[in-house]
Structure formats: structure tokens, C-alpha cells
PDB file of C-alpha atoms in Angstrom:
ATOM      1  CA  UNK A   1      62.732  57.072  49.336  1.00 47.00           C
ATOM      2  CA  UNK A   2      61.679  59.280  52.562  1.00 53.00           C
ATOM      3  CA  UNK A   3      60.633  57.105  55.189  1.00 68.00           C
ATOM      4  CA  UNK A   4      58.320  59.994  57.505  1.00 87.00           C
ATOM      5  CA  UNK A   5      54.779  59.333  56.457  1.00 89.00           C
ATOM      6  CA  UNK A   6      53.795  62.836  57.031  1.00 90.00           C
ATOM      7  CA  UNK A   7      55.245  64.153  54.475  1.00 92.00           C
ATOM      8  CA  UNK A   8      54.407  61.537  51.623  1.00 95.00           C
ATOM      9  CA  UNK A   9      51.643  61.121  48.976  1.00 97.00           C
ATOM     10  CA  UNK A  10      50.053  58.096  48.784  1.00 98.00           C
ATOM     11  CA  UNK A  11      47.467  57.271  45.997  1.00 98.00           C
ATOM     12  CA  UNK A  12      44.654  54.616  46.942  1.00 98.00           C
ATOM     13  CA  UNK A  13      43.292  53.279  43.362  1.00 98.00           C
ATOM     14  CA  UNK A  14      39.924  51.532  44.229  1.00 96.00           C
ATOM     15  CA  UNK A  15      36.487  51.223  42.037  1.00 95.00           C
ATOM     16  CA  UNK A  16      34.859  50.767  45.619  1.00 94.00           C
ATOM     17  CA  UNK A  17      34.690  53.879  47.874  1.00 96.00           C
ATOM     18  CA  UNK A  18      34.082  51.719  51.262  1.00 94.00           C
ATOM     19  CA  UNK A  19      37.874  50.100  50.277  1.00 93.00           C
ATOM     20  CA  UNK A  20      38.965  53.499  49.625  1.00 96.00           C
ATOM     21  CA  UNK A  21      37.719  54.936  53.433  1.00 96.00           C
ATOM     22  CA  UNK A  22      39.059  52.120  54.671  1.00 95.00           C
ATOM     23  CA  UNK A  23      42.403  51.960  53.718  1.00 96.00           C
ATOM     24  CA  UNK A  24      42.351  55.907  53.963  1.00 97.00           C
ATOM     25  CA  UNK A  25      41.233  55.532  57.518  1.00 96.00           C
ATOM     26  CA  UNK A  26      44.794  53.084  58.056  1.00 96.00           C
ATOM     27  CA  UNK A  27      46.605  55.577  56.435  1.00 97.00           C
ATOM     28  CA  UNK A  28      45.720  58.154  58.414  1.00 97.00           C
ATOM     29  CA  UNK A  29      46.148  56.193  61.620  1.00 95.00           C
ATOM     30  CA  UNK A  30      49.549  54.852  60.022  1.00 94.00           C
ATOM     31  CA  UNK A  31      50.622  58.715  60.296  1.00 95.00           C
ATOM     32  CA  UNK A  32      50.064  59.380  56.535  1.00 96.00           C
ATOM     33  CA  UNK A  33      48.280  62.916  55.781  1.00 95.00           C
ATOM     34  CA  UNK A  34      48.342  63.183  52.296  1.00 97.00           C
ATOM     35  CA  UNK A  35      46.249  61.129  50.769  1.00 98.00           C
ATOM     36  CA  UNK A  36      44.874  61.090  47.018  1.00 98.00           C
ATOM     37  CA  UNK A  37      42.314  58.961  45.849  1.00 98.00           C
ATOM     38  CA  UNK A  38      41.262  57.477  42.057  1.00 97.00           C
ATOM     39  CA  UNK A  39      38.362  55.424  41.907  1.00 95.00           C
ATOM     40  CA  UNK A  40      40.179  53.708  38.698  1.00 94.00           C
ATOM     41  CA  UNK A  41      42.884  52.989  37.057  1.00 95.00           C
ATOM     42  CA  UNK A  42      42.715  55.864  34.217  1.00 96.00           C
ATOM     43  CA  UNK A  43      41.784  58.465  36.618  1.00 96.00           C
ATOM     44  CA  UNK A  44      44.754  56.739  38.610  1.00 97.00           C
ATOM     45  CA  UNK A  45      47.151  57.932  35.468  1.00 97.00           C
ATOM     46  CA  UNK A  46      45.674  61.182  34.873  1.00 97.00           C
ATOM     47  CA  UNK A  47      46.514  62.029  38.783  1.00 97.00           C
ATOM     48  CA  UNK A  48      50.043  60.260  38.325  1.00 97.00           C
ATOM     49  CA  UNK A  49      50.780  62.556  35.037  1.00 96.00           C
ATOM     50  CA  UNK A  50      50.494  65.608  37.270  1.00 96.00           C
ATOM     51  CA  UNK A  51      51.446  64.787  41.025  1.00 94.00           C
ATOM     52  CA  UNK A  52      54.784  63.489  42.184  1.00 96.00           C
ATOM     53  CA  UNK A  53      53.096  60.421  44.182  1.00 97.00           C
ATOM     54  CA  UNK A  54      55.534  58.263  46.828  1.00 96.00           C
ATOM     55  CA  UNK A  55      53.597  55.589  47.344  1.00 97.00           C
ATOM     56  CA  UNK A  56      50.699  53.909  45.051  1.00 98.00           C
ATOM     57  CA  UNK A  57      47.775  51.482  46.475  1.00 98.00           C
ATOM     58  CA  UNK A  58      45.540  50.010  44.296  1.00 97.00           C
ATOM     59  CA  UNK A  59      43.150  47.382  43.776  1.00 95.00           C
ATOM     60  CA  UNK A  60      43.228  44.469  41.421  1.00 94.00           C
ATOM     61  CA  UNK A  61      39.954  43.889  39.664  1.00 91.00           C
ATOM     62  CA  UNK A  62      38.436  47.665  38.801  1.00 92.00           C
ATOM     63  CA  UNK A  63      36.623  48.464  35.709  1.00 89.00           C
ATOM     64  CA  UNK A  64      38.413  50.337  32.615  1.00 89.00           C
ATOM     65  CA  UNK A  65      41.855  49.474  33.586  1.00 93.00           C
ATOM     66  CA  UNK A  66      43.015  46.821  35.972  1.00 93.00           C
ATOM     67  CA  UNK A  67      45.178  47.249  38.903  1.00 95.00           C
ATOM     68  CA  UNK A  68      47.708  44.978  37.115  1.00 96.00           C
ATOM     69  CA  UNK A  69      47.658  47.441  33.539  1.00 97.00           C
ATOM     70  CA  UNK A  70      47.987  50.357  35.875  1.00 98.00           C
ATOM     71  CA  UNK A  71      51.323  48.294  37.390  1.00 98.00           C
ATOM     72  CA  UNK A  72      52.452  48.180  33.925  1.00 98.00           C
ATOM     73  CA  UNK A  73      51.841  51.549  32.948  1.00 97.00           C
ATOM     74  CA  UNK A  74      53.396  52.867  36.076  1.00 98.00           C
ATOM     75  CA  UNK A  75      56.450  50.791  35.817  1.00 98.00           C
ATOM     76  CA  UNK A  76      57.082  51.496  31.969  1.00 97.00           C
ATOM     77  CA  UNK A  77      57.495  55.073  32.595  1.00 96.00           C
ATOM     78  CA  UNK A  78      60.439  56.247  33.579  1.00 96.00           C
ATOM     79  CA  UNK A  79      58.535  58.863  35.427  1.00 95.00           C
ATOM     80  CA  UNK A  80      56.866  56.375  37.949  1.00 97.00           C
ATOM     81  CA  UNK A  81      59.058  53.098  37.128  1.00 97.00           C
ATOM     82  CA  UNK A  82      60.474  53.135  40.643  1.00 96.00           C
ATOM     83  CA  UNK A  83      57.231  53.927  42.535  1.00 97.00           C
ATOM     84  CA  UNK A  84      56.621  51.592  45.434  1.00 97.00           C
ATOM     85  CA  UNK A  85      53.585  49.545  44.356  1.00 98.00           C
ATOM     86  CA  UNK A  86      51.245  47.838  46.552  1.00 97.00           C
ATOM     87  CA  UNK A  87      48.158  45.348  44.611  1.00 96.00           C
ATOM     88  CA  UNK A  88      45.521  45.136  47.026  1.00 92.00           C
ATOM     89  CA  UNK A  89      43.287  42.236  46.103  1.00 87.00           C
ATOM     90  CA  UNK A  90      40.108  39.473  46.647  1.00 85.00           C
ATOM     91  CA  UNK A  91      42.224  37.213  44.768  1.00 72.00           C
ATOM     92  CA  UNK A  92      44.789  34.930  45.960  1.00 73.00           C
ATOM     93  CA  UNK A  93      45.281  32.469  42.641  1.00 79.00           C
ATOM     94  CA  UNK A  94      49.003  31.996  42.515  1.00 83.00           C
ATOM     95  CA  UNK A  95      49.064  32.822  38.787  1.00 87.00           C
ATOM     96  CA  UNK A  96      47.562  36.169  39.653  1.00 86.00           C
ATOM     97  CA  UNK A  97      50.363  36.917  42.581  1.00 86.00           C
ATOM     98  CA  UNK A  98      53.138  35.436  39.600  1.00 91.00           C
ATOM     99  CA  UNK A  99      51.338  37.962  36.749  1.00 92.00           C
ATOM    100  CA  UNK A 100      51.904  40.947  39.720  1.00 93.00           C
ATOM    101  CA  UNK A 101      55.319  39.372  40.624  1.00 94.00           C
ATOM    102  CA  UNK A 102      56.301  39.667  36.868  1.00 96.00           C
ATOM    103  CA  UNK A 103      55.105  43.311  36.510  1.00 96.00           C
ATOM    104  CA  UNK A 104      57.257  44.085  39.709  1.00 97.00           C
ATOM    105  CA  UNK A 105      55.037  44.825  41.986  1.00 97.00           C
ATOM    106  CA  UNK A 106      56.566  46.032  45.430  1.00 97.00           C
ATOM    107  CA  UNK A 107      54.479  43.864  47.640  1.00 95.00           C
ATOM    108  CA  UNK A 108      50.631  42.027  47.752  1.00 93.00           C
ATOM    109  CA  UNK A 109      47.819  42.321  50.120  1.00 93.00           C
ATOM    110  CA  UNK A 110      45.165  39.862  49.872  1.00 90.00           C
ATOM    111  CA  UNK A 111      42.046  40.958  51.325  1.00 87.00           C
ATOM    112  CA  UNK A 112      40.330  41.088  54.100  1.00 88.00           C
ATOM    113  CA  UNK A 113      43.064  42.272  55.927  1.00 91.00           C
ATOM    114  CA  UNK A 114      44.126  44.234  58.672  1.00 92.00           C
ATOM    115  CA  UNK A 115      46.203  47.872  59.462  1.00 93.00           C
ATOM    116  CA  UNK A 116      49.080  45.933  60.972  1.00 95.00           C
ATOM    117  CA  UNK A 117      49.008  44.164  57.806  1.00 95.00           C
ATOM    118  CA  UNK A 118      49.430  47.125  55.500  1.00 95.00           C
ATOM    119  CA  UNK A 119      51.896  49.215  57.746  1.00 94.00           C
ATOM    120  CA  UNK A 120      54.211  46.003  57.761  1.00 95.00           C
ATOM    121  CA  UNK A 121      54.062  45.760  54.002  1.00 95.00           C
ATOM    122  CA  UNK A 122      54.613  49.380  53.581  1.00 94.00           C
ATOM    123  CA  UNK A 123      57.457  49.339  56.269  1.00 93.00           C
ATOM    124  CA  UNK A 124      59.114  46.348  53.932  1.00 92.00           C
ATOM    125  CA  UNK A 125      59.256  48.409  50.994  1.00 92.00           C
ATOM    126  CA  UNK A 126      60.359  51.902  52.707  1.00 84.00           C
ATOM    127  CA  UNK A 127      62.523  50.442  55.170  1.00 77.00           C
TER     128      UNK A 127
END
């Protein structure tokens, strides 16, 4: 896994665009320049079948497909079964952090939180 920011693609899966610009804006301030955005997690899939993405961030509760399916999907292809994964979520239930646990998720963010937040959980899984 390439640890320089600058030249990795991260994809920010989130139904609300205000999430989206603001984890974009961290990103960006994080160093990170290429940034792709779905708004769901089909249109997450579709962009996964045709780009080689490093680094996948992605809500929980969206409409059409939850975060959690699109964990599944991306870890039962062989394609994108090693992609770091990081759930980005309202909801801090235990069972829900177990369920994302279970699908091997790479680490959890529970929301609100803050750019330190996110660059240390990145810097866990790339480090």
C-alpha cells in the first residue's frame, strides 16, 4: 500500500453532499488530490468496476445499498478484497461496529468528528 497521499485515489461514498465536501475538504487538507465521489453505494461499485481506488470512505446508512453491503461487496471480490475500508457513521450501537467488524472493515468513524480524527485512522491503516 503507498503511503504518499498525493498520489492515491480515495472514494468518499455518501447519500449527503455536505458529508461529501466535508470530508473532501479533510482530504484535501490531509494532502490527498485525487478524490472521487459516489453519492451511493451502487454508483460506489460502478466507479470501483472501472478505477483502481486505494482508499474507500463511505457512509453507513445511504439509500439503495448500505455502506455495510458495499463492505461486503468490496471485500468479496478479489478485485477490491484488500481495499482499506473506512465506515463513516451517525451510529455508534455496538452491534452495528460488530456487523462492520465482521465484514472486515479497516477502521470506524463515528460522526461528528474531526480531520485529526480521520488522518489518524487513515495513518493506522496505511502505516
Amino acid at each position: 500500500m503507498m503511503s504518499d497521499p498525493s498520489k492515491m485515489k480515495v472514494l468518499v461514498v455518501d447519500d449527503f453532499a455536505t458529508m461529501r465536501r466535508i470530508l473532501k475538504n479533510i482530504l484535501t487538507q490531509l494532502g490527498y488530490k485525487h478524490i472521487i465521489e459516489a453519492d451511493d453505494g451502487t454508483t460506489a461499485m460502478d466507479i470501483l468496476k472501472q478505477e483502481k481506488i486505494d482508499l474507500i470512505i463511505s457512509d453507513w446508512n445511504m439509500p439503495k445499498m448500505t455502506g455495510l453491503d458495499l463492505l461486503k461487496n468490496v471485500r468479496g471480490n478479489p478485485d477490491t478484497a484488500s481495499t482499506p475500508f473506512i465506515m463513516v457513521t451517525a451510529e455508534a450501537q455496538q452491534d452495528n461496529i460488530i456487523l462492520a467488524v465482521k465484514a472486515k472493515v479497516s477502521q470506524y468513524i463515528v460522526k461528528p468528528f474531526t480531520a485529526d480524527i480521520l488522518g489518524e485512522k487513515i495513518n493506522k491503516i496505511l502505516t
